[in-house]
């Protein structure tokens, strides 16, 4: 097989890159080790930045998003038992949109298959070869076990943190920046109407909690727990009791409970691998960087990456101009490190470290009170949360 761009991974990064390339008339092949059913049901992020929403709309991938997505014009910082609203639209002119990552994936898969473009699920033994040549190769076994090989001009590694793409780069070439946090999120998906119209980020003496949603019928909630926490120790009743305790307010906020459809514990880390390029291999999304979920940046960063990569590939294919390919890593990293800082800042402000003493907690409350009361501080928070315009970076 021969194609212009071989894409490893059918998450938001890989699928969006394939979509952008198709619109530019550039052929690609997408390989995914999981089944289509698994990929479309994988519960991940749910907040889309304004620039992400605009890009999906502009490229014809926003029809269902506009019908079913939930625009949010603000969110609450809850501490001292009181809500302090951050008016996103009032401060920036733009909302965010709650629309699950798996829904974006479904939309992009449907567009790809409707166009008759190659999207191969259930592949195995993926390996990358000749990355520093002009004709890199990808080998794999298909769903039927048959050995396959693809030669291309460019390989896009969009296969996540544990994928083969980054592991195919010599460790001596990469510089790794990493921070593990001393807490995790216990996340639940519940079949119940949300208890509030907007997201609630809660600082509480028992630990952080987040009230979010996926639809008018499905609520997404999170609790801060130790990284080694065993989900088996958390019955549904215990989860609802703890959420009710942490989300309580002075004016009697009521948390609506319901059947829990899914629950799990996710450790939190910050991670960046530099550079995002090795020869003709380009990393995008979680293959290159991880952020704590507090700032809702992961999927948005992945889509910002491939927006730049698609433009660079188009210049390379149409005009034999490699300048954007050469600057891809540096251009992406500007946004990546801004998002890393914002996500670290929100995480540090809202979570209780196991070794936090009363001094640390007073500092956190001082930062929260200042952020809630200061117009410039709220504006900075809102601007970063809504998403910096692409041209700004």
mmCIF file of C-alpha atoms in Angstrom, residues 3-5 17-28 112 117 153 310 313-314 317-318:
data_model
loop_
_atom_site.group_PDB
_atom_site.id
_atom_site.type_symbol
_atom_site.label_atom_id
_atom_site.label_comp_id
_atom_site.label_asym_id
_atom_site.label_seq_id
_atom_site.Cartn_x
_atom_site.Cartn_y
_atom_site.Cartn_z
ATOM 1 C CA UNK A 3 -0.349 6.813 0.797
ATOM 2 C CA UNK A 4 0.728 10.332 1.621
ATOM 3 C CA UNK A 5 0.111 10.167 5.384
ATOM 4 C CA UNK A 17 -6.067 14.984 11.024
ATOM 5 C CA UNK A 18 -7.485 12.543 8.476
ATOM 6 C CA UNK A 19 -10.569 14.749 8.088
ATOM 7 C CA UNK A 20 -8.522 17.912 7.511
ATOM 8 C CA UNK A 21 -6.258 16.143 5.034
ATOM 9 C CA UNK A 22 -9.234 14.790 3.082
ATOM 10 C CA UNK A 23 -10.653 18.316 2.774
ATOM 11 C CA UNK A 24 -7.272 19.380 1.351
ATOM 12 C CA UNK A 25 -7.317 16.518 -1.150
ATOM 13 C CA UNK A 26 -4.503 14.590 0.562
ATOM 14 C CA UNK A 27 -4.917 10.832 0.986
ATOM 15 C CA UNK A 28 -4.237 9.039 4.255
ATOM 16 C CA UNK A 112 -14.532 9.195 7.169
ATOM 17 C CA UNK A 117 -11.593 6.643 3.091
ATOM 18 C CA UNK A 153 5.587 10.427 3.017
ATOM 19 C CA UNK A 310 -2.488 19.297 8.457
ATOM 20 C CA UNK A 313 1.546 18.566 5.336
ATOM 21 C CA UNK A 314 -0.506 20.496 2.798
ATOM 22 C CA UNK A 317 2.583 18.097 -0.583
ATOM 23 C CA UNK A 318 1.431 21.024 -2.725
#
